[in-house]
Amino acid sequence: MRPPRPEPPDHTSPGHTPPPQAPARRAPWWRGRGVERREVGFWRALWREPGQVVRIMLWSVLEAAPAFLVGHAVARAIEDGFARAEPLVGMAWLAALGVTWTAAAVAARQVVLGVAAVAEPFRDDLLAHVVEGALRRDTRGDSAAVARAGLQVELARDAFAAVVTTVRGFVFTVVGVALGLLTLAPQAVVLVLPPFVAGLGLFLASLPALARRQRAFLLADESLAEAMTDMAGGLRDIEACGLQEGVAGRLRREVGEQAGAARALARVTAVRTAALAVGGWLPVVLLLAGAPWLLGGGAGPGVIVGALAYVTQSLAPALGGLVEGLGVSGVRLAVTLRRITTAVPAAGPPRDRARPPTADVRLDAVTFAYGPHSAPVVDRLDLTVPEGDHLAVVGPSGAGKSTLAALISGTLRPGSGQALVGGVPADRIDPAARVLIPQEAYVFRGTLLENLAYLRPAASPAELDAAVAAVGATDLVAELGGYGATLDPAALSAGQRQLIALVRAHLTTAPLIILDEATCHLDPAAEARAEEAFARRGGTLVVVAHRLTSALRARRILLMDGAQVTVGTHDELVRTSPLYADLAGHWHPEPVS
Ligand code: ADP
């Protein structure tokens, strides 16, 4: 099932909501060129890694080898070995079967690894969906919904892996058994196939009802848990207001509904057992009952035992695995996927956002503390950054530089005072008006192009090339295999991730850019190049400096030292601030001019 296609994303880091929707949005230029935005879906996840799928298939052939061999080996062991008093021949056939089983175990391990490689991107897609949905809505106050959705993502990933593993195992085993039975005792197929198909059909037919009832059961269960929590939290009020009867009645109703849902689920679950009996065990009965007919047709007793081995050792367990895999994991996958896509819809209602008329930053007596009883990190700070200014923020670790960056970008709201961008409270500005790049750059699994154009999907190829060249990422783009290359975030270095995030920020039209140690993993030359690109780009630039050289490039420097804040040029600060002079000496052993 597919959720609605996600809209182009917000310009952030968590906590931000989107710009009001433009009435007509230009389609991004990469649409229709084989570059798709991230969507969630079973088949999409599966076919995105065709190499892995082929690998899984090939290992599956080996894994299913015993399913094909078991009947032949047993039949030959009896007919050519034990029945002729040649136990060594019999043992040799059984040993051959044992070797195949060992090889199959190795193959099974490879299959598990392959399935994991397919399931991880699926999990990434789901997580991206949850996070993007959460960013787009105002989830302050509803983080529990996001946490629940996160948990559902893990469940869905496990269920996805289980479904792929069992369905694949079933198909390969059935093919192996069919080939084995056809080559060993073709007439036995008549006794095995009809009940098997009937059992399988019965099970598949019960699946939709099973999914519906499983979902109803989960919802009833949650509703009951919620009612219990409400009741437990309000016991004193219930008592004080004399509401015992009403609350008890509601709980009785909830319990009744949950029990009803559980019974309904149990009834369809019974169909699963019936399907297994018909498809897995009825063929055994028919083979035994039909033994005289098979013997009359020329099959030896060994062949009959071999046919029985096919059913009991391969077919029935495979059907049992499918019933378990699809009936439990498959249903869970369908239910959780649906819940993820409905719990966190891809697009929620945007809050009122204002496009600031200018990009000047003003803090008026801003105070901020992380807790009601903790000392303020920022204390009555006044600061003006005119439009087009380039401000570096320096200070020892823990001085509050990142906190200040978050206040300016609106990700944090002042406890008292005002943080304004163009006269608009920073947490109310249109997110498209500013970009905050934190130290840990966000790169997601997707193409390089999707990552670079994430904040501006409608950018033209020329604009993209220009941003890449300006920030100094041309070599990186080539190294990664061009814009169409698929990125594995974990395989990139921290510096590579930062360069990608920097291009992404540079490409936007945001008039306010805040880099919070966003270049700390680049070497000094690369950092200089990136920062100079942002200085040339125009707009207001606030850089939380990792190295003193960042401060030297800025027009003005803000030095944070606990509640003490000083603003000035480098020369002024070296003269007036012992701390700055000390930091300058520490960071930059050469005397700086
Ligand atoms: P800097 O960026 O200068 O290293 P920060 O702004 O990250 O400083 O942190 C300033 C102070 O606030 C530090 O003492 C830090 O421990 C504290 N702090 C930062 N983030 C949080 C948070 N989320 N919750 C509580 N305290 C925090």
Coordinates of C-alpha atoms in Angstrom, one line a residue, residues 202-203 205-207 209-211 213-214 216-217 256-275:
L202 CA -8.2 -22.0 1.8
F203 CA -5.4 -20.2 3.6
A205 CA -8.7 -16.9 0.9
S206 CA -8.8 -16.3 4.6
L207 CA -5.9 -13.8 4.5
A209 CA -10.4 -11.4 6.8
L210 CA -7.4 -12.3 9.0
A211 CA -5.8 -8.9 8.3
R213 CA -9.6 -8.9 12.3
Q214 CA -6.0 -8.5 13.4
A216 CA -9.6 -4.6 14.7
F217 CA -8.0 -6.5 17.5
G256 CA -16.3 -6.5 25.8
E257 CA -15.2 -5.0 22.5
Q258 CA -11.7 -6.3 22.9
A259 CA -12.9 -9.7 23.8
G260 CA -15.2 -9.8 20.8
A261 CA -12.3 -8.8 18.5
A262 CA -10.1 -11.5 20.1
R263 CA -12.8 -14.1 19.5
A264 CA -13.3 -13.0 15.9
L265 CA -9.6 -13.2 15.3
A266 CA -9.4 -16.7 16.9
R267 CA -12.2 -17.9 14.5
V268 CA -10.2 -17.0 11.4
T269 CA -7.1 -18.3 12.9
A270 CA -8.8 -21.7 13.1
V271 CA -9.1 -21.6 9.3
R272 CA -5.3 -21.5 9.2
T273 CA -5.1 -24.7 11.1
A274 CA -7.6 -26.3 8.8
A275 CA -5.7 -25.1 5.8

